[in-house]
Amino acid sequence: MALAVSPVAAQTYLNDNTVLKQIILFGRHSVRAPTASPSQYAQFSPRPYPDFGVPTGYLTVHGQQAEVLLGTYFRNYLLEEGLLSGNTSTDLAASYFRANSIQRSNVTAAMFGQGLLPGASIPVHSYALGEPDPVFDPILANVAVVDPDCAAQEMQEVYSSGTALASAYSAEFSLVRSVLYNYPNGTQPLPATPSGVTDPTSEPIPLDAAASPLYTGNVVNFGGLQDTENAIDPFVMEYADNMLLSDVAWGELSTDALSQQLRLVTLRLNSAMTTPYVDQVQSSNAAAHVLRSMKQEVLGMTIPGAFSAPAAKVLVVISSDVYVVGLAGLLHTHWLLPGYQPDYSATGGALVFELRQSLDTGEYLVRVYYTSQSLDQLRNLTPLSVTAPPETGQLFIPGGSKPGAGFDVKFETFQKLLTKAIGFEYVQAPSEETPPGVLTNVPLQ
């Protein structure tokens, strides 16, 4: 596994004899409320989870503010790179915003746009809220057909069994149990589970075919691993939303322990998204849109099935963590940012694809990195700048990256690698695609 971490500002502002021609940010929404109801969380712990003040799964006010800061950083960066001019109308015409059809993604894209293009009315392209988006969820949108038994068999071949997973991650499961039931981690013998709740950390992990409806990230049944992820999902959001530390996992987790329990999240997402068969089924349509959009810029002509028209040089595509992890999996690339776990798709984080052109040869190059505000930058709403950027790691693309600060890949090589990784039987034909329009009246709270 190739990991690289270094601030993007330290590399992109060097005189590397390239010019930035296009940027695609394929990212996750910012800080949100938990995606389950209080009654659902009551099954995991006798202590009530804190209230975020917005409906279930909605972007929080704090998350909106954090995303404006991230957009402002990229505005400053792209002004330095010459991809933005500073003229709002000109820059808006050269930008494209896309989100999957949930409130938190739509509002994240709009808030990022407010920072990127202050004063502009941001047109976020999305299907109606709740309508499956074939780019992100080709299974539920009936673009791709998945065989859940084949997926489960592959999962068992890769991970052996749920028992093996539970043993390998026993420290993380023990940590979570101690938090949920309020006793010091490492206590022996284990205290009894409080009455009226179910201990998700002791449930079996079947790794068999999931029940219908099948959708991206829900093809294999993870049982107790999925329930444990659901139980801990609010903790990082509580910290990032600047709640009192006594309300973050009920004050039971240090910042290091808060990060450690994310290993269970990355385990479930990587298992659900990056084994070869399920990754091709679930991520090929998104990857094809990314590749077409880049090819469109290289060739200077309209490519059917690209995200946007050729005029767009800044493409902001916002969805959820599963889709970011799946796209990275097709490229076999990895990252590690300070304060997070390896390959963790952080709140507001993004895979960034820069298409650059060599001033010496005219050759097109692809530079890929993963960027995210740190947990403390999110929590404190830290202003970002080219000299105080978000955490960023340049990504090594196996089979393509060359030595150097940016791990640049020749576009021709990148195209061959991604084309080989994509399962085109799972890609919607451009002639059958109805691109989404601009969605209006998305509630902020």
Short mmCIF file of C-alpha atoms in Angstrom, two decimals, residues 38-439:
data_model
loop_
_atom_site.label_atom_id
_atom_site.label_comp_id
_atom_site.label_asym_id
_atom_site.label_seq_id
_atom_site.Cartn_x
_atom_site.Cartn_y
_atom_site.Cartn_z
CA PRO A 38 -33.19 8.69 18.48
CA SER A 39 -35.37 5.59 18.87
CA GLN A 40 -33.01 3.65 16.62
CA TYR A 41 -29.98 4.79 18.61
CA ALA A 42 -31.73 3.82 21.83
CA GLN A 43 -31.22 0.17 20.88
CA PHE A 44 -27.44 0.60 21.14
CA SER A 45 -26.98 2.47 24.42
CA PRO A 46 -29.09 3.40 27.45
CA ARG A 47 -27.62 6.92 27.29
CA PRO A 48 -29.28 9.34 24.84
CA TYR A 49 -27.23 10.64 21.94
CA PRO A 50 -26.94 14.46 21.66
CA ASP A 51 -29.32 16.42 19.45
CA PHE A 52 -27.75 18.16 16.43
CA GLY A 53 -30.64 20.61 16.02
CA VAL A 54 -31.47 19.62 12.43
CA PRO A 55 -33.50 16.77 10.91
CA THR A 56 -32.04 13.29 10.59
CA GLY A 57 -29.15 13.20 8.13
CA TYR A 58 -29.24 16.94 7.34
CA LEU A 59 -26.14 19.08 7.02
CA THR A 60 -25.64 21.07 10.22
CA VAL A 61 -25.19 24.83 10.36
CA HIS A 62 -21.61 24.21 11.46
CA GLY A 63 -21.11 21.90 8.50
CA GLN A 64 -22.37 24.58 6.14
CA GLN A 65 -19.88 27.06 7.54
CA ALA A 66 -17.02 24.55 7.31
CA GLU A 67 -17.78 23.88 3.65
CA VAL A 68 -17.75 27.60 2.80
CA LEU A 69 -14.25 27.73 4.29
CA LEU A 70 -13.13 24.81 2.12
CA GLY A 71 -14.60 26.46 -0.96
CA THR A 72 -12.81 29.69 -0.09
CA TYR A 73 -9.52 27.83 0.13
CA PHE A 74 -10.00 26.36 -3.33
CA ARG A 75 -10.96 29.79 -4.66
CA ASN A 76 -7.64 31.20 -3.49
CA TYR A 77 -5.77 28.18 -4.79
CA LEU A 78 -7.41 28.26 -8.23
CA LEU A 79 -6.89 32.01 -8.52
CA GLU A 80 -3.18 31.37 -7.90
CA GLU A 81 -3.24 28.60 -10.51
CA GLY A 82 -5.05 30.79 -13.03
CA LEU A 83 -8.03 28.46 -13.44
CA LEU A 84 -10.33 31.11 -11.92
CA SER A 85 -10.23 34.73 -13.05
CA GLY A 86 -11.84 36.45 -10.08
CA ASN A 87 -14.76 37.58 -12.25
CA THR A 88 -17.84 35.89 -10.80
CA SER A 89 -19.86 35.57 -14.00
CA THR A 90 -16.89 34.29 -15.98
CA ASP A 91 -15.92 31.80 -13.28
CA LEU A 92 -19.50 30.60 -12.79
CA ALA A 93 -19.71 29.78 -16.51
CA ALA A 94 -16.53 27.71 -16.11
CA SER A 95 -17.80 25.77 -13.08
CA TYR A 96 -20.12 22.81 -12.64
CA PHE A 97 -21.71 21.56 -9.42
CA ARG A 98 -23.23 18.10 -9.05
CA ALA A 99 -24.62 16.29 -6.00
CA ASN A 100 -26.32 12.99 -5.34
CA SER A 101 -29.95 13.28 -4.38
CA ILE A 102 -29.80 13.86 -0.62
CA GLN A 103 -30.11 17.13 1.25
CA ARG A 104 -26.65 17.06 2.82
CA SER A 105 -24.89 16.61 -0.52
CA ASN A 106 -26.91 19.30 -2.29
CA VAL A 107 -26.30 21.84 0.47
CA THR A 108 -22.60 20.91 0.72
CA ALA A 109 -22.16 21.59 -2.99
CA ALA A 110 -23.99 24.91 -2.68
CA MET A 111 -21.93 25.99 0.34
CA PHE A 112 -18.67 24.99 -1.30
CA GLY A 113 -19.79 27.11 -4.24
CA GLN A 114 -20.46 30.08 -1.98
CA GLY A 115 -16.85 29.98 -0.88
CA LEU A 116 -15.55 29.30 -4.37
CA LEU A 117 -17.65 31.97 -6.12
CA PRO A 118 -18.79 34.50 -3.50
CA GLY A 119 -21.97 36.30 -4.40
CA ALA A 120 -23.01 33.83 -7.08
CA SER A 121 -26.22 31.81 -7.08
CA ILE A 122 -24.84 28.28 -7.23
CA PRO A 123 -26.64 25.93 -9.65
CA VAL A 124 -26.37 22.45 -8.12
CA HIS A 125 -27.29 19.73 -10.60
CA SER A 126 -29.12 16.88 -8.91
CA TYR A 127 -32.04 14.56 -9.33
CA ALA A 128 -35.03 15.11 -7.05
CA LEU A 129 -34.27 14.36 -3.41
CA GLY A 130 -34.62 10.64 -2.85
CA GLU A 131 -34.52 9.70 -6.53
CA PRO A 132 -31.69 7.22 -7.24
CA ASP A 133 -28.80 8.78 -9.13
CA PRO A 134 -27.37 6.30 -11.67
CA VAL A 135 -23.87 7.79 -11.44
CA PHE A 136 -23.60 7.08 -7.72
CA ASP A 137 -26.08 4.25 -7.21
CA PRO A 138 -26.31 2.32 -10.49
CA ILE A 139 -27.83 -0.70 -8.73
CA LEU A 140 -30.85 1.07 -7.25
CA ALA A 141 -31.24 3.08 -10.48
CA ASN A 142 -31.37 -0.19 -12.48
CA VAL A 143 -28.29 0.68 -14.53
CA ALA A 144 -26.18 -2.19 -13.15
CA VAL A 145 -27.26 -5.63 -11.99
CA VAL A 146 -25.35 -7.19 -9.11
CA ASP A 147 -25.22 -10.82 -8.01
CA PRO A 148 -25.21 -10.64 -4.19
CA ASP A 149 -24.22 -14.31 -3.85
CA CYS A 150 -21.16 -13.72 -6.04
CA ALA A 151 -20.33 -10.62 -4.00
CA ALA A 152 -20.64 -12.56 -0.73
CA GLN A 153 -18.45 -15.38 -2.03
CA GLU A 154 -15.77 -12.90 -3.05
CA MET A 155 -16.02 -11.19 0.35
CA GLN A 156 -15.52 -14.50 2.16
CA GLU A 157 -12.54 -15.37 -0.03
CA VAL A 158 -10.90 -12.01 0.72
CA TYR A 159 -11.75 -11.73 4.43
CA SER A 160 -12.06 -15.42 5.38
CA SER A 161 -15.02 -14.98 7.73
CA GLY A 162 -16.81 -12.54 9.97
CA THR A 163 -15.27 -14.35 12.93
CA ALA A 164 -11.81 -13.60 11.57
CA LEU A 165 -12.72 -9.93 11.14
CA ALA A 166 -14.09 -9.69 14.67
CA SER A 167 -10.87 -11.19 16.02
CA ALA A 168 -8.60 -8.95 13.94
CA TYR A 169 -10.46 -5.84 15.13
CA SER A 170 -11.17 -7.02 18.66
CA ALA A 171 -9.45 -3.98 20.20
CA GLU A 172 -11.76 -1.60 18.33
CA PHE A 173 -14.88 -3.60 19.16
CA SER A 174 -13.85 -3.65 22.84
CA LEU A 175 -13.29 0.10 22.79
CA VAL A 176 -16.72 0.73 21.32
CA ARG A 177 -18.44 -1.55 23.81
CA SER A 178 -16.80 0.24 26.74
CA VAL A 179 -18.07 3.58 25.40
CA LEU A 180 -21.61 2.39 24.74
CA TYR A 181 -21.95 0.87 28.22
CA ASN A 182 -19.84 3.31 30.23
CA TYR A 183 -17.05 1.29 31.79
CA PRO A 184 -13.24 1.53 31.53
CA ASN A 185 -11.87 -0.08 28.39
CA GLY A 186 -10.15 -3.35 29.23
CA THR A 187 -12.41 -4.23 32.17
CA GLN A 188 -12.49 -7.97 32.84
CA PRO A 189 -14.75 -9.82 33.13
CA LEU A 190 -16.94 -7.85 30.74
CA PRO A 191 -19.90 -6.18 32.44
CA ALA A 192 -23.30 -7.42 31.40
CA THR A 193 -25.08 -5.60 28.60
CA PRO A 194 -27.63 -3.21 30.13
CA SER A 195 -31.23 -4.35 29.89
CA GLY A 196 -33.29 -3.04 27.01
CA VAL A 197 -30.38 -2.61 24.57
CA THR A 198 -28.55 -4.83 22.09
CA ASP A 199 -24.77 -5.00 22.02
CA PRO A 200 -23.83 -4.56 18.34
CA THR A 201 -20.19 -5.45 19.00
CA SER A 202 -21.13 -9.03 19.93
CA GLU A 203 -23.43 -9.68 16.98
CA PRO A 204 -22.20 -12.07 14.27
CA ILE A 205 -20.78 -10.73 11.00
CA PRO A 206 -22.36 -13.06 8.41
CA LEU A 207 -20.73 -11.80 5.19
CA ASP A 208 -23.59 -13.34 3.23
CA ALA A 209 -25.86 -11.84 0.58
CA ALA A 210 -27.80 -8.81 1.75
CA ALA A 211 -31.57 -8.75 1.59
CA SER A 212 -33.36 -6.52 -0.89
CA PRO A 213 -33.39 -3.70 -1.69
CA LEU A 214 -29.82 -3.87 -2.91
CA TYR A 215 -27.95 -0.59 -3.38
CA THR A 216 -24.42 0.74 -3.41
CA GLY A 217 -22.65 -0.34 -0.23
CA ASN A 218 -25.46 -2.74 0.68
CA VAL A 219 -24.82 -5.86 -1.36
CA VAL A 220 -23.30 -7.97 1.43
CA ASN A 221 -24.75 -8.41 4.92
CA PHE A 222 -22.25 -7.22 7.53
CA GLY A 223 -24.52 -7.79 10.53
CA GLY A 224 -22.78 -6.71 13.72
CA LEU A 225 -20.10 -4.71 11.89
CA GLN A 226 -22.78 -2.61 10.20
CA ASP A 227 -24.69 -2.15 13.46
CA THR A 228 -21.51 -1.17 15.28
CA GLU A 229 -20.73 1.38 12.57
CA ASN A 230 -24.26 2.75 12.97
CA ALA A 231 -23.79 3.02 16.74
CA ILE A 232 -20.54 5.00 16.49
CA ASP A 233 -21.48 7.08 13.44
CA PRO A 234 -22.46 10.17 15.49
CA PHE A 235 -19.20 10.39 17.48
CA VAL A 236 -16.96 12.01 14.85
CA MET A 237 -19.79 14.28 13.76
CA GLU A 238 -20.26 15.41 17.37
CA TYR A 239 -16.59 16.40 17.57
CA ALA A 240 -16.53 18.05 14.16
CA ASP A 241 -19.72 19.98 14.97
CA ASN A 242 -17.99 21.60 17.97
CA MET A 243 -20.16 20.00 20.62
CA LEU A 244 -18.97 20.10 24.21
CA LEU A 245 -16.35 17.43 24.74
CA SER A 246 -18.61 15.94 27.42
CA ASP A 247 -21.16 15.33 24.66
CA VAL A 248 -18.70 13.74 22.21
CA ALA A 249 -19.24 10.01 22.80
CA TRP A 250 -20.43 11.08 26.27
CA GLY A 251 -16.90 12.28 27.05
CA GLU A 252 -15.53 8.72 26.88
CA LEU A 253 -13.06 9.07 23.98
CA SER A 254 -9.74 10.87 23.68
CA THR A 255 -8.98 12.28 20.23
CA ASP A 256 -6.71 9.29 19.55
CA ALA A 257 -9.45 6.86 20.59
CA LEU A 258 -11.96 8.81 18.52
CA SER A 259 -9.72 8.13 15.54
CA GLN A 260 -9.08 4.50 16.49
CA GLN A 261 -12.74 3.54 16.40
CA LEU A 262 -12.87 4.82 12.81
CA ARG A 263 -10.97 1.66 11.87
CA LEU A 264 -14.32 -0.13 12.01
CA VAL A 265 -15.82 2.40 9.61
CA THR A 266 -12.99 2.02 7.10
CA LEU A 267 -13.15 -1.76 7.47
CA ARG A 268 -16.83 -1.86 6.55
CA LEU A 269 -16.55 0.67 3.70
CA ASN A 270 -13.45 -0.91 2.17
CA SER A 271 -15.06 -4.35 2.44
CA ALA A 272 -18.33 -3.17 0.94
CA MET A 273 -16.81 -1.12 -1.87
CA THR A 274 -13.31 -2.20 -2.93
CA THR A 275 -13.27 -5.95 -3.46
CA PRO A 276 -12.92 -6.33 -7.26
CA TYR A 277 -16.38 -7.51 -8.31
CA VAL A 278 -18.48 -5.17 -6.18
CA ASP A 279 -16.18 -2.24 -6.93
CA GLN A 280 -16.65 -2.65 -10.66
CA VAL A 281 -20.42 -2.97 -10.33
CA GLN A 282 -20.82 -0.04 -7.98
CA SER A 283 -18.16 2.45 -9.10
CA SER A 284 -17.68 2.00 -12.85
CA ASN A 285 -20.40 4.46 -13.87
CA ALA A 286 -18.93 7.23 -11.72
CA ALA A 287 -15.41 6.48 -12.95
CA ALA A 288 -16.58 6.61 -16.57
CA HIS A 289 -18.03 10.09 -15.99
CA VAL A 290 -14.76 11.29 -14.45
CA LEU A 291 -12.72 9.88 -17.34
CA ARG A 292 -15.02 11.29 -20.03
CA SER A 293 -14.88 14.72 -18.40
CA MET A 294 -11.09 14.70 -18.46
CA LYS A 295 -10.94 13.36 -22.01
CA GLN A 296 -13.30 16.11 -23.07
CA GLU A 297 -10.81 18.73 -21.89
CA VAL A 298 -7.85 16.95 -23.51
CA LEU A 299 -9.57 16.62 -26.89
CA GLY A 300 -11.33 20.00 -26.76
CA MET A 301 -14.61 18.52 -27.88
CA THR A 302 -17.92 17.39 -26.40
CA ILE A 303 -17.83 13.82 -25.08
CA PRO A 304 -21.29 12.32 -24.42
CA GLY A 305 -21.59 11.08 -20.85
CA ALA A 306 -19.22 13.63 -19.33
CA PHE A 307 -20.41 15.40 -16.22
CA SER A 308 -20.72 18.77 -17.93
CA ALA A 309 -20.22 20.76 -21.10
CA PRO A 310 -16.61 21.40 -22.21
CA ALA A 311 -16.71 24.98 -20.89
CA ALA A 312 -16.54 23.73 -17.28
CA LYS A 313 -12.98 23.71 -15.94
CA VAL A 314 -13.90 23.38 -12.24
CA LEU A 315 -16.12 20.37 -11.51
CA VAL A 316 -17.41 19.89 -7.96
CA VAL A 317 -19.10 16.51 -7.45
CA ILE A 318 -20.45 15.84 -3.96
CA SER A 319 -21.87 12.59 -2.61
CA SER A 320 -21.14 10.23 0.29
CA ASP A 321 -18.18 8.30 1.68
CA VAL A 322 -19.05 5.00 -0.02
CA TYR A 323 -18.73 6.53 -3.48
CA VAL A 324 -15.39 8.20 -2.73
CA VAL A 325 -13.98 4.93 -1.37
CA GLY A 326 -15.27 2.98 -4.38
CA LEU A 327 -13.72 5.32 -6.93
CA ALA A 328 -10.38 5.26 -5.10
CA GLY A 329 -10.59 1.47 -5.04
CA LEU A 330 -10.75 1.23 -8.83
CA LEU A 331 -7.45 3.14 -8.96
CA HIS A 332 -5.90 1.00 -6.17
CA THR A 333 -4.78 4.17 -4.41
CA HIS A 334 -4.54 4.91 -0.69
CA TRP A 335 -4.06 7.82 1.70
CA LEU A 336 -3.41 8.63 5.31
CA LEU A 337 -4.02 12.09 6.76
CA PRO A 338 -3.05 13.19 10.30
CA GLY A 339 -5.74 12.42 12.88
CA TYR A 340 -7.58 9.96 10.64
CA GLN A 341 -7.24 6.29 9.78
CA PRO A 342 -5.85 4.92 6.49
CA ASP A 343 -8.29 5.41 3.59
CA TYR A 344 -10.86 7.10 5.80
CA SER A 345 -13.26 9.18 3.70
CA ALA A 346 -13.46 12.19 5.96
CA THR A 347 -16.31 14.62 6.39
CA GLY A 348 -15.97 17.18 3.60
CA GLY A 349 -12.96 15.35 2.15
CA ALA A 350 -12.44 14.80 -1.56
CA LEU A 351 -10.50 12.92 -4.18
CA VAL A 352 -9.09 15.64 -6.41
CA PHE A 353 -8.11 15.06 -10.03
CA GLU A 354 -6.02 17.79 -11.63
CA LEU A 355 -5.49 17.71 -15.37
CA ARG A 356 -2.27 19.55 -16.13
CA GLN A 357 -0.36 20.29 -19.31
CA SER A 358 3.41 20.34 -19.57
CA LEU A 359 4.75 23.67 -20.81
CA ASP A 360 7.79 21.85 -22.16
CA THR A 361 6.15 19.09 -24.19
CA GLY A 362 2.43 19.93 -24.33
CA GLU A 363 1.72 16.52 -22.83
CA TYR A 364 -1.28 16.17 -20.51
CA LEU A 365 -0.66 14.88 -16.98
CA VAL A 366 -2.98 13.78 -14.19
CA ARG A 367 -2.21 14.68 -10.59
CA VAL A 368 -4.39 13.05 -7.95
CA TYR A 369 -4.60 13.87 -4.27
CA TYR A 370 -6.91 13.43 -1.31
CA THR A 371 -7.72 16.49 0.74
CA SER A 372 -9.77 17.14 3.87
CA GLN A 373 -10.00 19.58 6.70
CA SER A 374 -8.57 18.03 9.84
CA LEU A 375 -10.96 17.24 12.66
CA ASP A 376 -9.76 20.31 14.53
CA GLN A 377 -10.05 22.51 11.44
CA LEU A 378 -13.65 21.34 11.14
CA ARG A 379 -14.36 21.71 14.85
CA ASN A 380 -12.83 25.18 15.15
CA LEU A 381 -13.96 26.45 11.73
CA THR A 382 -10.34 27.29 11.03
CA PRO A 383 -9.85 29.71 8.12
CA LEU A 384 -7.87 28.08 5.32
CA SER A 385 -5.40 29.64 2.91
CA VAL A 386 -2.68 28.64 0.48
CA THR A 387 -0.21 28.90 3.36
CA ALA A 388 -2.55 27.18 5.86
CA PRO A 389 -4.26 24.56 3.69
CA PRO A 390 -6.43 21.58 4.59
CA GLU A 391 -4.63 18.31 5.18
CA THR A 392 -3.63 16.86 1.82
CA GLY A 393 -1.85 13.76 0.56
CA GLN A 394 -0.63 13.28 -2.99
CA LEU A 395 -1.78 9.87 -4.25
CA PHE A 396 0.41 7.28 -5.90
CA ILE A 397 -1.39 5.56 -8.79
CA PRO A 398 0.07 2.05 -9.22
CA GLY A 399 1.22 1.41 -12.75
CA GLY A 400 1.23 5.08 -13.68
CA SER A 401 2.74 7.49 -11.17
CA LYS A 402 6.26 8.70 -11.77
CA PRO A 403 8.76 9.85 -9.13
CA GLY A 404 8.26 13.45 -8.11
CA ALA A 405 6.34 15.62 -5.73
CA GLY A 406 2.98 15.20 -7.43
CA PHE A 407 3.19 11.52 -8.51
CA ASP A 408 1.98 12.74 -11.90
CA VAL A 409 0.59 10.22 -14.39
CA LYS A 410 0.59 10.73 -18.13
CA PHE A 411 -3.03 11.17 -19.20
CA GLU A 412 -2.72 8.39 -21.77
CA THR A 413 -1.53 6.04 -19.04
CA PHE A 414 -4.21 7.20 -16.61
CA GLN A 415 -6.86 6.63 -19.29
CA LYS A 416 -5.60 3.10 -19.94
CA LEU A 417 -5.50 2.24 -16.23
CA LEU A 418 -8.99 3.53 -15.49
CA THR A 419 -10.42 2.03 -18.71
CA LYS A 420 -9.03 -1.34 -17.67
CA ALA A 421 -10.49 -0.98 -14.16
CA ILE A 422 -13.97 0.00 -15.33
CA GLY A 423 -16.53 -2.71 -16.02
CA PHE A 424 -18.31 -1.19 -19.00
CA GLU A 425 -21.21 -3.61 -18.66
CA TYR A 426 -22.08 -1.60 -15.54
CA VAL A 427 -21.83 1.81 -17.24
CA GLN A 428 -24.92 3.57 -18.50
CA ALA A 429 -24.85 4.33 -22.21
CA PRO A 430 -24.72 8.11 -22.68
CA SER A 431 -27.66 7.89 -25.08
CA GLU A 432 -29.78 6.45 -22.25
CA GLU A 433 -28.73 9.03 -19.67
CA THR A 434 -30.93 11.95 -18.70
CA PRO A 435 -28.58 14.38 -16.91
CA PRO A 436 -30.07 16.05 -13.86
CA GLY A 437 -31.19 19.65 -13.93
CA VAL A 438 -30.64 22.27 -11.28
CA LEU A 439 -32.51 21.32 -8.11
#
